[in-house]
Short mmCIF file of C-alpha atoms in Angstrom, two decimals:
data_model
loop_
_atom_site.label_atom_id
_atom_site.label_comp_id
_atom_site.label_asym_id
_atom_site.label_seq_id
_atom_site.Cartn_x
_atom_site.Cartn_y
_atom_site.Cartn_z
CA MET A 29 14.45 -19.14 27.83
CA VAL A 30 17.19 -20.68 25.67
CA GLY A 31 14.54 -21.46 23.02
CA ALA A 32 13.30 -17.87 23.01
CA CYS A 33 16.85 -16.56 22.61
CA SER A 34 17.53 -18.92 19.71
CA LEU A 35 14.35 -17.76 17.96
CA THR A 36 15.41 -14.12 18.11
CA GLN A 37 18.71 -15.12 16.47
CA ALA A 38 17.00 -17.00 13.60
CA GLN A 39 18.02 -15.47 10.30
CA VAL A 40 16.98 -16.14 6.76
CA THR A 41 19.50 -17.37 4.22
CA LYS A 42 20.22 -16.88 0.53
CA GLY A 43 17.62 -18.59 -1.65
CA GLN A 44 14.97 -18.67 1.09
CA THR A 45 11.44 -17.47 0.30
CA GLU A 46 8.91 -16.17 2.83
CA PHE A 47 5.17 -15.92 2.25
CA GLY A 48 3.11 -13.37 4.10
CA LEU A 49 -0.48 -12.37 4.82
CA GLY A 50 -1.38 -8.98 6.27
CA ILE A 51 -4.04 -6.39 6.90
CA GLY A 52 -3.69 -2.65 7.30
CA TYR A 53 -5.49 0.59 8.07
CA GLY A 54 -4.44 4.03 6.96
CA ALA A 55 -5.30 7.25 5.17
CA SER A 56 -5.74 8.01 1.47
CA TYR A 57 -5.87 11.34 -0.35
CA VAL A 58 -5.19 13.01 -3.70
CA THR A 59 -2.65 15.72 -4.46
CA GLU A 60 -3.34 18.29 -7.17
CA GLY A 61 -0.40 18.40 -9.55
CA GLY A 62 -0.52 22.12 -10.34
CA SER A 63 -0.87 23.57 -6.84
CA GLY A 64 0.49 20.68 -4.75
CA GLN A 65 -2.57 20.97 -2.49
CA THR A 66 -3.80 17.80 -0.81
CA SER A 67 -7.42 16.82 -0.36
CA LYS A 68 -9.01 15.77 2.90
CA SER A 69 -7.90 12.21 3.65
CA ILE A 70 -10.23 9.29 4.38
CA GLY A 71 -9.66 6.11 6.40
CA VAL A 72 -8.95 3.05 4.25
CA LEU A 73 -8.29 -0.68 4.64
CA ASN A 74 -6.03 -3.04 2.71
CA VAL A 75 -5.46 -6.80 2.68
CA ALA A 76 -2.27 -8.23 1.20
CA ALA A 77 -0.42 -11.42 0.31
CA SER A 78 3.33 -11.22 -0.21
CA LEU A 79 6.28 -13.22 -1.47
CA ASP A 80 9.79 -12.26 -0.29
CA HIS A 81 12.76 -14.00 -1.96
CA TYR A 82 16.20 -13.55 -0.33
CA PHE A 83 19.37 -13.03 -2.40
CA SER A 84 21.43 -12.65 0.78
CA ASP A 85 20.74 -12.09 4.49
CA ARG A 86 20.49 -8.35 3.74
CA TRP A 87 18.68 -8.14 0.38
CA SER A 88 15.49 -9.64 -0.95
CA LEU A 89 12.90 -8.93 -3.62
CA LYS A 90 9.37 -8.53 -2.23
CA ALA A 91 6.23 -8.66 -4.35
CA LYS A 92 2.70 -8.14 -3.03
CA VAL A 93 -0.84 -8.46 -4.26
CA VAL A 94 -2.98 -5.98 -2.32
CA TYR A 95 -6.70 -5.34 -2.22
CA ASP A 96 -6.38 -1.60 -1.73
CA LYS A 97 -9.22 0.74 -0.77
CA LYS A 98 -8.31 4.34 -1.58
CA GLY A 99 -10.01 7.65 -2.15
CA TRP A 100 -10.37 11.15 -0.75
CA GLY A 101 -12.80 13.47 0.96
CA ASN A 102 -13.95 17.04 0.39
CA GLY A 103 -14.21 16.57 -3.39
CA PHE A 104 -16.86 17.98 -5.67
CA ILE A 105 -19.28 16.96 -8.44
CA THR A 106 -20.61 19.21 -11.18
CA ASP A 107 -23.94 18.33 -12.79
CA LEU A 108 -23.25 18.92 -16.49
CA SER A 109 -26.94 19.42 -17.32
CA THR A 110 -27.51 22.19 -14.74
CA GLY A 111 -23.96 23.42 -14.08
CA LYS A 112 -24.58 23.07 -10.33
CA THR A 113 -21.55 22.03 -8.24
CA VAL A 114 -21.83 20.02 -5.01
CA THR A 115 -18.86 20.11 -2.61
CA GLY A 116 -17.85 17.90 0.31
CA VAL A 117 -18.10 14.69 -1.74
CA GLN A 118 -16.21 11.55 -0.66
CA TYR A 119 -14.74 9.35 -3.38
CA ASN A 120 -14.10 5.65 -2.79
CA TYR A 121 -11.78 3.69 -5.11
CA ASP A 122 -10.98 -0.03 -4.97
CA TYR A 123 -7.79 -1.37 -6.56
CA ILE A 124 -5.79 -4.55 -6.87
CA THR A 125 -2.28 -3.17 -6.37
CA VAL A 126 0.95 -5.01 -7.19
CA PRO A 127 4.13 -3.48 -5.68
CA VAL A 128 7.54 -5.02 -6.48
CA MET A 129 10.16 -3.75 -4.04
CA ALA A 130 13.80 -4.12 -3.14
CA ASN A 131 13.86 -5.11 0.53
CA TRP A 132 16.91 -4.21 2.67
CA HIS A 133 17.15 -6.08 5.99
CA PHE A 134 19.15 -4.55 8.83
CA GLY A 135 19.85 -4.85 12.54
CA LYS A 136 21.76 -7.56 14.38
CA THR A 137 19.27 -10.29 13.47
CA ARG A 138 18.12 -8.68 10.18
CA ASN A 139 14.55 -8.48 11.48
CA TRP A 140 14.16 -4.79 10.57
CA TYR A 141 13.62 -3.88 6.93
CA LEU A 142 13.25 -0.97 4.52
CA ASN A 143 11.71 -1.44 1.09
CA PHE A 144 11.11 0.65 -2.02
CA GLY A 145 10.02 0.12 -5.60
CA PRO A 146 7.33 0.68 -8.20
CA TYR A 147 3.71 -0.39 -8.00
CA VAL A 148 0.82 -0.66 -10.42
CA GLY A 149 -2.83 -0.64 -9.37
CA PHE A 150 -5.78 -1.95 -11.37
CA LEU A 151 -9.07 -0.15 -10.73
CA LEU A 152 -11.98 -2.39 -9.68
CA SER A 153 -14.56 0.26 -8.78
CA ALA A 154 -14.93 3.98 -8.13
CA GLU A 155 -17.87 5.85 -6.68
CA ALA A 156 -18.98 9.17 -5.27
CA LYS A 157 -20.12 7.78 -1.91
CA ASP A 158 -23.01 10.07 -0.91
CA PHE A 159 -24.59 9.86 -4.37
CA ASN A 160 -24.00 6.14 -5.07
CA LEU A 161 -22.66 7.41 -8.38
CA ASP A 162 -20.33 5.19 -10.42
CA VAL A 163 -17.37 7.34 -11.49
CA LYS A 164 -15.27 4.49 -12.88
CA PRO A 165 -15.92 5.56 -16.52
CA TYR A 166 -14.34 8.96 -15.70
CA SER A 167 -11.37 7.47 -13.83
CA ALA A 168 -8.02 6.11 -15.01
CA THR A 169 -8.20 2.30 -15.14
CA THR A 170 -4.67 1.94 -13.73
CA ASP A 171 -2.62 3.74 -11.11
CA ALA A 172 1.17 3.56 -10.91
CA GLY A 173 3.75 5.08 -8.65
CA LEU A 174 6.35 4.47 -5.97
CA ALA A 175 5.88 2.35 -2.83
CA VAL A 176 8.10 2.64 0.27
CA GLY A 177 7.97 0.97 3.66
CA ILE A 178 9.67 0.17 6.95
CA GLY A 179 8.92 -2.68 9.31
CA VAL A 180 10.05 -5.25 11.83
CA LYS A 181 9.51 -9.02 12.02
CA ILE A 182 9.14 -10.67 15.44
CA PRO A 183 9.86 -14.44 15.40
CA LEU A 184 7.10 -16.55 16.99
CA SER A 185 8.62 -19.91 16.03
CA GLU A 186 11.35 -21.17 13.72
CA LYS A 187 9.19 -20.60 10.62
CA LEU A 188 6.55 -18.12 11.76
CA LYS A 189 7.06 -14.37 12.22
CA PHE A 190 4.67 -11.59 13.19
CA PHE A 191 5.32 -8.30 11.38
CA VAL A 192 4.42 -4.66 11.95
CA GLU A 193 5.10 -2.18 9.17
CA TYR A 194 4.28 1.21 7.78
CA ASP A 195 4.01 1.56 4.02
CA GLY A 196 3.21 4.42 1.71
CA GLN A 197 2.29 4.83 -1.93
CA SER A 198 2.63 7.93 -4.07
CA GLY A 199 0.96 7.82 -7.48
CA PHE A 200 2.17 9.35 -10.75
CA VAL A 201 -1.03 8.82 -12.78
CA ASN A 202 -3.86 11.34 -13.14
CA VAL A 203 -6.80 9.74 -11.28
CA ILE A 204 -9.54 11.58 -13.22
CA LYS A 205 -9.27 11.14 -17.00
CA SER A 206 -10.61 14.48 -18.20
CA ALA A 207 -9.61 16.77 -15.31
CA ALA A 208 -7.96 20.05 -16.30
CA ASN A 209 -5.47 19.66 -13.45
CA SER A 210 -3.84 16.34 -12.67
CA SER A 211 -4.59 14.65 -9.34
CA GLN A 212 -2.44 11.80 -8.04
CA MET A 213 -3.52 9.25 -5.43
CA GLY A 214 -1.52 8.75 -2.23
CA ARG A 215 -1.88 6.36 0.68
CA GLY A 216 -0.12 5.60 3.98
CA SER A 217 -0.94 2.56 6.09
CA PHE A 218 0.05 0.69 9.26
CA ASN A 219 -0.03 -3.06 8.60
CA VAL A 220 0.26 -6.22 10.68
CA GLY A 221 0.45 -9.85 9.65
CA LEU A 222 2.34 -13.12 9.56
CA ASN A 223 5.28 -14.36 7.49
CA PHE A 224 5.92 -18.08 7.14
#
C-alpha cells in the first residue's frame, strides 16, 4: 500500500524526457470552408510514438510521429468524360502526421495534462474506397493545422505510466487541390498507451 501511494506521488523533473507509444480510435471528417458544413464522419485509427521533454514540473514540449488514417463519408465523384456524379462516396486518406505541442501538466501530482500546437501531415495515400480509385494526384500532398489534447497518466511503476487522452486536429489546408470550395480535414480521437 505504501508503494502504491509513493507511485501516485511520483513526479517528473526539469530536464527529464518521456517516450511514449499509443494507439487511438476516433472520427474524421472534412469541413467546407465557404458554408462551414461538415461531411459525414468515418471511423479511423492512429498509431503514435511520442517524445515529451520537461522544462519544469508543469511545462514540457511534446512531439509525436503519428500514422494517421483520416477521411470522410458521403462525398461524391464526377466522371469528367460523362459528367455523371456519384454520391455517397467514402474517402480514405493515410498520413504521417507530426504535431509539436506545448504540454501543460496540472493537478496535485501533475499527472493531468493539456496540450496544443501546430501539426503537419504528409500524405501517403488517398482513395475513393468503393471505386478503388487513387485520388492522391488530386489531393494536397501535405496537411497542416492545429492539434489540441487533454489526458491523464496513471503510474504503473516508477518509470512506466499508462495514459488515456483525447486529441483533436483541425486542418487549415485545402484537401482537394482543384476544388472550387476549400475543404479542411478534421479528426478527433481517444488514445491509450504507455509512457516510459
